[in-house]
Short mmCIF file of N, CA and C and ligand atoms in Angstrom, two decimals:
data_model
loop_
_atom_site.label_atom_id
_atom_site.label_comp_id
_atom_site.label_asym_id
_atom_site.label_seq_id
_atom_site.Cartn_x
_atom_site.Cartn_y
_atom_site.Cartn_z
N MET A 204 57.15 6.32 0.90
CA MET A 204 55.91 6.17 0.79
C MET A 204 55.46 7.09 -0.40
N PRO A 205 54.57 6.67 -1.28
CA PRO A 205 54.07 7.26 -1.92
C PRO A 205 52.80 8.66 -1.78
N ARG A 206 52.99 9.62 -2.48
CA ARG A 206 52.23 10.87 -1.99
C ARG A 206 50.60 10.32 -2.14
N GLU A 207 50.50 9.80 -3.04
CA GLU A 207 49.07 9.49 -3.41
C GLU A 207 48.84 8.22 -3.08
N THR A 208 47.93 7.73 -1.80
CA THR A 208 47.64 6.40 -1.48
C THR A 208 46.62 6.11 -1.78
N ALA A 209 46.20 4.76 -1.75
CA ALA A 209 44.47 4.53 -2.47
C ALA A 209 43.83 5.30 -1.56
N ALA A 210 44.06 5.48 -0.12
CA ALA A 210 42.97 6.33 0.71
C ALA A 210 42.63 7.53 0.47
N SER A 211 43.85 8.41 -0.41
CA SER A 211 43.77 9.61 -0.66
C SER A 211 42.90 9.97 -2.11
N ILE A 212 42.72 8.99 -2.98
CA ILE A 212 41.91 9.11 -4.06
C ILE A 212 40.66 8.99 -4.10
N ARG A 213 39.74 9.95 -4.83
CA ARG A 213 38.50 10.13 -4.62
C ARG A 213 37.91 10.05 -5.82
N VAL A 214 36.81 9.32 -6.09
CA VAL A 214 35.88 8.95 -7.12
C VAL A 214 34.48 9.70 -7.33
N GLY A 215 34.36 10.37 -8.28
CA GLY A 215 32.72 10.81 -8.54
C GLY A 215 32.11 10.69 -9.64
N VAL A 216 31.01 10.39 -9.93
CA VAL A 216 30.18 10.31 -10.83
C VAL A 216 29.19 11.52 -11.25
N GLY A 217 29.04 11.92 -12.17
CA GLY A 217 27.84 13.04 -12.55
C GLY A 217 27.21 12.70 -13.78
N TYR A 218 25.76 12.91 -13.74
CA TYR A 218 25.04 12.68 -14.80
C TYR A 218 24.26 14.07 -15.21
N ASP A 219 23.92 14.38 -16.29
CA ASP A 219 23.12 15.19 -16.76
C ASP A 219 22.30 15.47 -18.11
N SER A 220 21.01 15.71 -18.20
CA SER A 220 20.64 15.78 -19.45
C SER A 220 19.94 16.84 -19.95
N HIS A 221 19.67 17.41 -20.98
CA HIS A 221 18.95 18.78 -21.48
C HIS A 221 18.24 18.23 -22.72
N ARG A 222 17.13 18.76 -22.79
CA ARG A 222 16.39 18.84 -23.87
C ARG A 222 16.53 19.72 -24.94
N PHE A 223 16.61 19.24 -26.36
CA PHE A 223 16.90 20.21 -27.31
C PHE A 223 15.75 21.26 -27.53
N ALA A 224 16.18 22.43 -28.03
CA ALA A 224 15.24 23.77 -28.14
C ALA A 224 15.72 24.60 -29.34
N GLN A 225 14.55 24.98 -29.98
CA GLN A 225 15.11 25.85 -30.91
C GLN A 225 15.62 26.99 -30.32
N GLY A 226 16.12 28.10 -31.25
CA GLY A 226 16.54 29.45 -30.81
C GLY A 226 17.65 29.35 -29.54
N ARG A 227 17.93 28.45 -29.21
CA ARG A 227 19.29 28.63 -28.43
C ARG A 227 20.62 28.02 -28.96
N PRO A 228 21.80 28.60 -28.39
CA PRO A 228 22.89 28.25 -28.78
C PRO A 228 23.21 26.71 -28.28
N LEU A 229 23.93 25.85 -29.15
CA LEU A 229 24.45 24.48 -28.49
C LEU A 229 25.72 24.61 -28.09
N LYS A 230 25.92 24.51 -26.47
CA LYS A 230 27.33 24.86 -26.05
C LYS A 230 27.55 23.30 -25.60
N LEU A 231 28.52 22.98 -25.61
CA LEU A 231 29.03 21.60 -24.94
C LEU A 231 30.54 22.00 -24.37
N GLY A 232 30.82 21.53 -23.49
CA GLY A 232 32.16 21.66 -22.62
C GLY A 232 32.90 22.93 -22.89
N GLY A 233 31.87 24.18 -22.89
CA GLY A 233 32.44 25.39 -23.23
C GLY A 233 32.40 25.92 -24.50
N VAL A 234 32.25 24.84 -25.50
CA VAL A 234 32.49 25.26 -26.97
C VAL A 234 30.90 25.44 -27.54
N VAL A 235 30.97 26.42 -28.20
CA VAL A 235 29.79 26.61 -28.88
C VAL A 235 29.80 25.73 -30.48
N ILE A 236 28.98 24.93 -30.78
CA ILE A 236 28.63 23.77 -31.74
C ILE A 236 27.81 24.34 -32.53
N PRO A 237 28.19 24.44 -34.20
CA PRO A 237 27.36 25.05 -35.14
C PRO A 237 26.23 23.92 -35.06
N SER A 238 24.97 24.11 -35.08
CA SER A 238 23.67 23.32 -34.90
C SER A 238 22.59 24.19 -35.17
N ASP A 239 21.59 23.53 -35.72
CA ASP A 239 20.20 24.37 -35.83
C ASP A 239 19.52 24.04 -34.55
N THR A 240 19.71 23.28 -33.71
CA THR A 240 18.84 23.21 -32.32
C THR A 240 19.91 23.61 -31.27
N GLY A 241 19.60 24.24 -29.90
CA GLY A 241 20.57 24.22 -29.11
C GLY A 241 19.63 23.75 -27.85
N LEU A 242 20.10 23.88 -26.64
CA LEU A 242 19.48 23.02 -25.53
C LEU A 242 18.87 23.84 -24.72
N ALA A 243 17.74 23.52 -23.88
CA ALA A 243 17.04 24.31 -23.43
C ALA A 243 17.73 23.91 -21.74
N GLY A 244 17.77 25.39 -20.86
CA GLY A 244 17.94 25.08 -19.56
C GLY A 244 17.92 26.51 -18.97
N HIS A 245 17.94 26.61 -17.61
CA HIS A 245 18.22 27.88 -16.85
C HIS A 245 19.42 28.48 -17.17
N SER A 246 20.22 27.94 -17.29
CA SER A 246 21.63 28.52 -17.36
C SER A 246 22.03 28.09 -18.93
N ASP A 247 23.18 28.08 -19.39
CA ASP A 247 23.60 27.87 -20.72
C ASP A 247 23.29 26.33 -21.37
N ALA A 248 22.91 25.59 -20.32
CA ALA A 248 22.55 24.04 -20.65
C ALA A 248 23.49 23.30 -21.13
N ASP A 249 24.63 23.80 -20.82
CA ASP A 249 26.05 22.86 -21.13
C ASP A 249 26.19 21.84 -20.48
N ALA A 250 25.63 20.42 -20.88
CA ALA A 250 25.22 19.25 -20.14
C ALA A 250 26.61 18.58 -19.78
N ILE A 251 27.72 18.86 -20.49
CA ILE A 251 29.11 18.07 -20.43
C ILE A 251 29.61 18.90 -19.05
N CYS A 252 29.32 20.19 -18.96
CA CYS A 252 30.12 21.01 -17.92
C CYS A 252 29.29 20.47 -16.72
N HIS A 253 27.96 20.34 -16.69
CA HIS A 253 27.18 20.23 -15.68
C HIS A 253 27.44 18.79 -15.10
N ALA A 254 27.51 17.61 -15.85
CA ALA A 254 27.87 16.38 -15.36
C ALA A 254 29.20 16.36 -14.83
N ILE A 255 30.27 17.13 -15.31
CA ILE A 255 31.67 17.01 -14.62
C ILE A 255 31.45 17.67 -13.50
N THR A 256 30.79 18.98 -13.34
CA THR A 256 30.62 19.51 -11.97
C THR A 256 30.26 18.65 -11.04
N ASP A 257 28.90 17.91 -11.28
CA ASP A 257 28.78 17.05 -10.32
C ASP A 257 29.82 15.96 -9.93
N ALA A 258 30.25 15.43 -10.98
CA ALA A 258 31.47 14.74 -10.52
C ALA A 258 32.50 14.82 -9.81
N VAL A 259 33.21 16.23 -9.81
CA VAL A 259 34.09 16.65 -9.08
C VAL A 259 33.36 17.00 -7.84
N LEU A 260 32.15 17.52 -7.76
CA LEU A 260 31.80 18.07 -6.31
C LEU A 260 31.20 16.76 -5.38
N GLY A 261 30.94 15.69 -6.22
CA GLY A 261 30.61 14.50 -5.44
C GLY A 261 31.97 13.61 -5.34
N ALA A 262 32.92 13.91 -6.10
CA ALA A 262 34.28 13.07 -5.50
C ALA A 262 34.76 13.98 -4.07
N ALA A 263 34.52 15.10 -4.11
CA ALA A 263 34.78 15.63 -2.76
C ALA A 263 33.85 15.71 -1.72
N GLY A 264 32.85 14.98 -1.97
CA GLY A 264 31.59 15.11 -0.87
C GLY A 264 31.26 16.32 -0.44
N LEU A 265 31.40 17.47 -1.57
CA LEU A 265 30.91 18.53 -1.60
C LEU A 265 29.65 18.98 -2.02
N GLY A 266 28.66 18.10 -2.28
CA GLY A 266 27.11 18.51 -2.30
C GLY A 266 27.26 18.32 -4.10
N ASP A 267 26.26 19.25 -4.74
CA ASP A 267 26.03 19.07 -6.28
C ASP A 267 25.86 20.40 -6.82
N ILE A 268 25.53 20.21 -8.18
CA ILE A 268 25.53 21.60 -8.95
C ILE A 268 24.29 22.46 -8.56
N GLY A 269 23.19 21.72 -8.25
CA GLY A 269 21.93 22.05 -8.07
C GLY A 269 21.87 23.06 -6.48
N GLU A 270 22.68 22.61 -5.87
CA GLU A 270 23.11 23.16 -4.52
C GLU A 270 23.83 24.56 -4.55
N MET A 271 24.81 24.41 -5.15
CA MET A 271 25.81 25.36 -5.60
C MET A 271 25.52 26.75 -6.49
N PHE A 272 24.46 26.10 -7.58
CA PHE A 272 24.17 27.18 -8.40
C PHE A 272 22.25 26.94 -8.58
N PRO A 273 21.40 27.32 -7.72
CA PRO A 273 20.04 26.82 -7.76
C PRO A 273 19.51 27.51 -8.96
N ASP A 274 18.62 26.77 -9.55
CA ASP A 274 18.06 27.45 -10.79
C ASP A 274 16.71 28.42 -10.25
N THR A 275 16.56 28.85 -9.08
CA THR A 275 15.61 29.78 -8.39
C THR A 275 16.62 31.04 -8.34
N ASP A 276 17.76 30.85 -8.47
CA ASP A 276 18.69 32.18 -8.40
C ASP A 276 18.82 33.18 -9.74
N ALA A 277 18.17 34.21 -9.98
CA ALA A 277 18.12 35.16 -11.42
C ALA A 277 19.72 34.92 -11.63
N ALA A 278 20.66 34.89 -10.70
CA ALA A 278 22.12 35.09 -11.12
C ALA A 278 22.48 34.07 -12.19
N ASN A 279 21.95 33.04 -11.89
CA ASN A 279 22.13 31.50 -12.77
C ASN A 279 21.65 31.68 -14.06
N ARG A 280 20.65 32.43 -14.49
CA ARG A 280 19.99 32.29 -15.74
C ARG A 280 21.08 32.43 -16.87
N ASP A 281 21.16 31.46 -17.95
CA ASP A 281 22.01 31.73 -18.88
C ASP A 281 23.36 32.03 -18.60
N ARG A 282 23.53 31.44 -17.22
CA ARG A 282 25.07 31.49 -16.61
C ARG A 282 25.75 30.58 -17.73
N ASP A 283 27.32 31.11 -17.77
CA ASP A 283 28.42 30.19 -18.55
C ASP A 283 28.69 29.28 -17.50
N SER A 284 28.32 27.87 -18.02
CA SER A 284 28.59 26.86 -17.16
C SER A 284 30.03 26.57 -17.19
N ILE A 285 30.95 26.93 -18.02
CA ILE A 285 32.51 26.65 -17.73
C ILE A 285 32.99 27.63 -16.41
N GLU A 286 31.89 28.49 -16.21
CA GLU A 286 32.62 29.47 -15.44
C GLU A 286 32.00 29.13 -13.91
N MET A 287 30.86 28.09 -13.83
CA MET A 287 30.41 27.62 -12.95
C MET A 287 31.39 26.31 -12.43
N LEU A 288 31.69 25.84 -13.46
CA LEU A 288 32.62 24.13 -13.01
C LEU A 288 33.86 24.98 -12.35
N ALA A 289 34.72 25.98 -13.07
CA ALA A 289 35.94 26.81 -12.32
C ALA A 289 35.41 26.83 -11.06
N ALA A 290 34.24 27.43 -10.57
CA ALA A 290 33.86 27.93 -9.17
C ALA A 290 33.85 26.54 -8.69
N ALA A 291 33.52 25.22 -9.06
CA ALA A 291 33.42 24.37 -8.22
C ALA A 291 34.59 23.71 -7.89
N VAL A 292 35.33 24.04 -8.78
CA VAL A 292 36.99 23.36 -8.77
C VAL A 292 37.84 24.20 -7.91
N LYS A 293 37.46 25.81 -7.63
CA LYS A 293 38.00 26.25 -6.73
C LYS A 293 37.54 26.05 -5.46
N ARG A 294 36.14 25.77 -5.19
CA ARG A 294 35.58 25.16 -3.94
C ARG A 294 36.39 23.98 -3.48
N LEU A 295 36.64 23.16 -4.31
CA LEU A 295 37.18 21.81 -3.91
C LEU A 295 38.81 21.88 -3.39
N SER A 296 39.42 22.82 -4.35
CA SER A 296 40.68 22.73 -3.95
C SER A 296 40.80 23.68 -2.74
N SER A 297 40.04 24.66 -2.24
CA SER A 297 39.86 25.29 -0.68
C SER A 297 39.43 24.07 0.16
N ALA A 298 38.89 22.89 -0.24
CA ALA A 298 38.66 22.02 0.73
C ALA A 298 39.94 20.90 0.44
N GLY A 299 40.84 21.27 -0.14
CA GLY A 299 42.27 20.39 -0.07
C GLY A 299 42.35 19.26 -1.28
N PHE A 300 41.35 19.58 -2.06
CA PHE A 300 41.44 18.57 -3.25
C PHE A 300 41.99 19.14 -4.42
N THR A 301 42.58 17.99 -5.33
CA THR A 301 43.10 18.35 -6.78
C THR A 301 42.58 17.57 -7.68
N VAL A 302 42.17 17.95 -8.88
CA VAL A 302 41.65 17.15 -9.83
C VAL A 302 42.66 16.35 -10.41
N ASN A 303 42.49 14.98 -10.61
CA ASN A 303 43.73 13.96 -11.45
C ASN A 303 43.32 14.25 -12.73
N GLN A 304 41.79 13.60 -12.83
CA GLN A 304 41.44 13.56 -14.41
C GLN A 304 39.91 13.11 -14.43
N VAL A 305 39.36 13.44 -15.87
CA VAL A 305 38.08 13.49 -15.63
C VAL A 305 37.68 12.69 -17.34
N ASP A 306 36.83 11.83 -17.12
CA ASP A 306 36.27 11.12 -18.48
C ASP A 306 34.68 11.19 -18.59
N VAL A 307 34.46 11.63 -19.89
CA VAL A 307 32.84 12.06 -20.00
C VAL A 307 32.45 11.27 -21.11
N ALA A 308 31.29 10.98 -21.13
CA ALA A 308 30.44 10.12 -22.53
C ALA A 308 29.35 10.94 -22.55
N VAL A 309 29.19 11.64 -24.13
CA VAL A 309 28.03 12.13 -24.47
C VAL A 309 27.24 11.38 -25.17
N VAL A 310 26.16 11.08 -24.63
CA VAL A 310 24.95 10.33 -25.52
C VAL A 310 23.87 11.12 -26.39
N ALA A 311 24.00 11.04 -27.68
CA ALA A 311 23.35 12.17 -28.54
C ALA A 311 23.39 11.42 -29.93
N GLU A 312 22.18 11.43 -30.77
CA GLU A 312 22.54 11.16 -32.12
C GLU A 312 22.98 12.20 -33.03
N ALA A 313 22.98 13.36 -32.41
CA ALA A 313 23.43 14.71 -32.92
C ALA A 313 23.72 15.45 -31.89
N PRO A 314 25.04 16.65 -32.03
CA PRO A 314 25.86 16.48 -32.85
C PRO A 314 26.92 15.27 -32.80
N LYS A 315 27.92 15.15 -33.67
CA LYS A 315 28.91 14.14 -33.64
C LYS A 315 30.06 15.13 -32.89
N ILE A 316 30.43 14.27 -31.93
CA ILE A 316 31.51 15.25 -30.77
C ILE A 316 32.96 15.16 -31.38
N GLY A 317 33.07 14.00 -32.16
CA GLY A 317 34.57 13.81 -32.76
C GLY A 317 35.16 15.10 -33.49
N PRO A 318 34.58 15.92 -34.08
CA PRO A 318 35.07 17.05 -34.84
C PRO A 318 35.54 18.35 -33.58
N HIS A 319 34.90 18.43 -32.69
CA HIS A 319 35.09 19.09 -31.64
C HIS A 319 35.75 18.90 -30.42
N ARG A 320 35.90 17.60 -30.21
CA ARG A 320 36.69 17.08 -29.24
C ARG A 320 38.03 17.49 -28.79
N ALA A 321 38.55 18.07 -29.87
CA ALA A 321 39.96 18.67 -29.22
C ALA A 321 39.75 20.08 -28.45
N LYS A 322 39.01 20.63 -29.17
CA LYS A 322 38.67 22.11 -28.44
C LYS A 322 37.85 22.13 -27.34
N ILE A 323 37.14 21.09 -26.90
CA ILE A 323 36.53 21.12 -25.82
C ILE A 323 37.15 20.47 -24.80
N ARG A 324 38.06 19.42 -25.18
CA ARG A 324 39.11 18.99 -23.97
C ARG A 324 39.97 20.17 -23.52
N GLU A 325 40.48 21.15 -24.70
CA GLU A 325 41.32 22.26 -23.89
C GLU A 325 40.42 23.02 -23.10
N ARG A 326 39.39 23.17 -23.63
CA ARG A 326 38.49 24.33 -22.89
C ARG A 326 38.20 23.70 -21.70
N LEU A 327 37.79 22.37 -21.18
CA LEU A 327 37.64 21.95 -19.87
C LEU A 327 38.62 21.58 -19.11
N ALA A 328 40.05 21.48 -19.76
CA ALA A 328 41.30 21.07 -18.82
C ALA A 328 41.63 23.04 -18.46
N LEU A 329 41.33 23.74 -18.88
CA LEU A 329 41.41 25.20 -18.57
C LEU A 329 40.74 25.44 -17.53
N ALA A 330 39.40 25.05 -17.52
CA ALA A 330 38.56 25.34 -16.12
C ALA A 330 39.25 24.41 -14.99
N LEU A 331 39.55 23.14 -15.34
CA LEU A 331 39.84 21.96 -14.41
C LEU A 331 41.23 22.48 -13.76
N GLY A 332 41.79 23.04 -14.33
CA GLY A 332 43.41 23.33 -13.74
C GLY A 332 43.90 22.18 -14.33
N ILE A 333 43.97 21.45 -15.29
CA ILE A 333 44.71 20.15 -15.36
C ILE A 333 45.26 20.15 -17.14
N ASP A 334 45.87 19.23 -17.33
CA ASP A 334 46.57 19.23 -18.60
C ASP A 334 45.26 18.59 -19.53
N SER A 335 45.12 18.94 -20.78
CA SER A 335 44.01 18.39 -21.34
C SER A 335 44.25 16.67 -21.82
N ALA A 336 45.51 16.42 -21.40
CA ALA A 336 45.68 15.06 -21.73
C ALA A 336 44.83 14.11 -20.69
N SER A 337 44.53 14.84 -19.70
CA SER A 337 43.93 14.22 -18.32
C SER A 337 42.23 14.40 -18.54
N VAL A 338 41.74 14.83 -19.79
CA VAL A 338 40.56 15.21 -19.78
C VAL A 338 40.08 14.24 -21.26
N SER A 339 39.17 13.15 -20.97
CA SER A 339 38.57 12.33 -22.11
C SER A 339 37.47 12.83 -22.36
N VAL A 340 36.99 12.93 -23.54
CA VAL A 340 35.42 13.08 -23.86
C VAL A 340 35.05 12.17 -25.11
N LYS A 341 34.19 11.55 -24.92
CA LYS A 341 33.56 10.51 -25.83
C LYS A 341 32.46 10.77 -26.47
N GLY A 342 31.99 10.71 -27.66
CA GLY A 342 30.78 10.79 -28.22
C GLY A 342 29.90 9.43 -28.39
N LYS A 343 28.89 9.01 -28.10
CA LYS A 343 28.22 7.94 -28.32
C LYS A 343 26.71 8.19 -28.90
N SER A 344 26.30 7.55 -29.95
CA SER A 344 24.82 7.27 -30.32
C SER A 344 24.23 6.58 -29.26
N ASN A 345 23.12 6.91 -29.48
CA ASN A 345 21.85 5.40 -28.37
C ASN A 345 21.36 4.83 -29.20
N GLU A 346 21.63 4.64 -30.54
CA GLU A 346 21.17 3.53 -31.54
C GLU A 346 19.91 3.57 -31.80
N GLY A 347 19.45 4.96 -31.95
CA GLY A 347 18.28 5.08 -32.26
C GLY A 347 17.03 4.88 -31.23
N MET A 348 17.49 4.58 -29.90
CA MET A 348 16.60 4.04 -29.24
C MET A 348 16.18 5.30 -28.01
N GLY A 349 14.76 5.18 -27.76
CA GLY A 349 14.22 5.97 -26.69
C GLY A 349 14.29 7.53 -26.91
N TRP A 350 14.05 8.41 -25.74
CA TRP A 350 14.13 9.74 -26.03
C TRP A 350 15.44 10.30 -26.80
N ILE A 351 16.82 9.61 -26.22
CA ILE A 351 17.67 10.02 -27.17
C ILE A 351 17.92 9.73 -28.62
N GLY A 352 17.10 8.41 -28.94
CA GLY A 352 17.05 8.37 -30.29
C GLY A 352 16.44 8.85 -31.28
N ARG A 353 15.17 9.49 -30.35
CA ARG A 353 13.97 10.54 -31.00
C ARG A 353 14.70 11.81 -31.18
N LYS A 354 15.80 12.00 -30.99
CA LYS A 354 16.60 13.46 -31.08
C LYS A 354 15.89 14.23 -30.04
N GLU A 355 15.25 14.02 -29.08
CA GLU A 355 14.72 15.11 -27.93
C GLU A 355 15.55 15.59 -26.98
N GLY A 356 16.73 14.89 -26.70
CA GLY A 356 17.70 15.65 -25.87
C GLY A 356 19.02 14.92 -25.90
N ILE A 357 19.91 15.16 -25.01
CA ILE A 357 21.28 14.66 -24.94
C ILE A 357 21.43 14.47 -23.58
N ALA A 358 22.29 13.62 -23.11
CA ALA A 358 22.84 13.04 -21.84
C ALA A 358 24.16 12.75 -21.88
N CYS A 359 24.65 13.14 -20.59
CA CYS A 359 26.16 13.22 -20.46
C CYS A 359 26.51 12.29 -19.06
N ILE A 360 27.54 11.51 -19.09
CA ILE A 360 27.82 10.94 -17.82
C ILE A 360 29.42 11.33 -17.88
N ALA A 361 30.04 11.81 -16.47
CA ALA A 361 31.12 11.86 -16.35
C ALA A 361 31.66 11.33 -14.95
N VAL A 362 32.74 10.77 -14.99
CA VAL A 362 33.63 10.45 -14.01
C VAL A 362 34.82 11.21 -13.82
N ALA A 363 35.15 11.69 -12.56
CA ALA A 363 36.39 12.41 -12.04
C ALA A 363 37.15 11.46 -10.91
N THR A 364 38.39 12.05 -10.86
CA THR A 364 39.18 11.54 -9.95
C THR A 364 39.93 12.52 -9.44
N LEU A 365 40.04 12.67 -7.93
CA LEU A 365 40.52 13.51 -7.38
C LEU A 365 41.59 13.29 -6.41
N THR A 366 42.56 14.08 -5.82
CA THR A 366 43.34 13.45 -4.75
C THR A 366 43.07 14.51 -3.89
N LYS A 367 43.05 13.83 -2.35
CA LYS A 367 43.36 14.82 -1.07
C LYS A 367 44.27 15.13 -0.70
N THR A 368 44.92 16.40 -1.10
CA THR A 368 46.13 16.60 -0.59
C THR A 368 46.71 17.17 0.73
N SER A 369 45.65 17.95 1.46
CA SER A 369 45.88 18.52 2.53
C SER A 369 44.49 18.24 3.34
MG1 MG B 1003 22.07 20.60 -16.53
#
């Protein structure tokens, strides 16, 4: 009998968006990306990490990033979102889950994700405790439409699968 039965596989989805802001670093997937504009937010505004954190917590049925790291808590100001993701992974492994794989779509007119993809995958894989081959990151433009098209901000959608191991 295979250890991973269909019943033990869990799927979670996460979404996040942040507004571009001057005078802030642009950090995505734990990697600082050279840019003349960063992202506004209470933490370091790393939308890739936030979407993945919600996806893994959602797959485990363990709430969401806002519950775990409230923006009313001063301890979370400018907090490193890779560290928040690692803390979420620790929480779900204590609850008997392991992460299988993660897939992320980043929707923005800029920056282009391609040149930074390998580094982002490595950084995320380290936080997730999996191989970078199991972390997929894709960049998409919004074809100039709407708030993303006007370069007001960035959106990320993540899907994660977990296995319930105990
Ligand atoms: Mg966020």
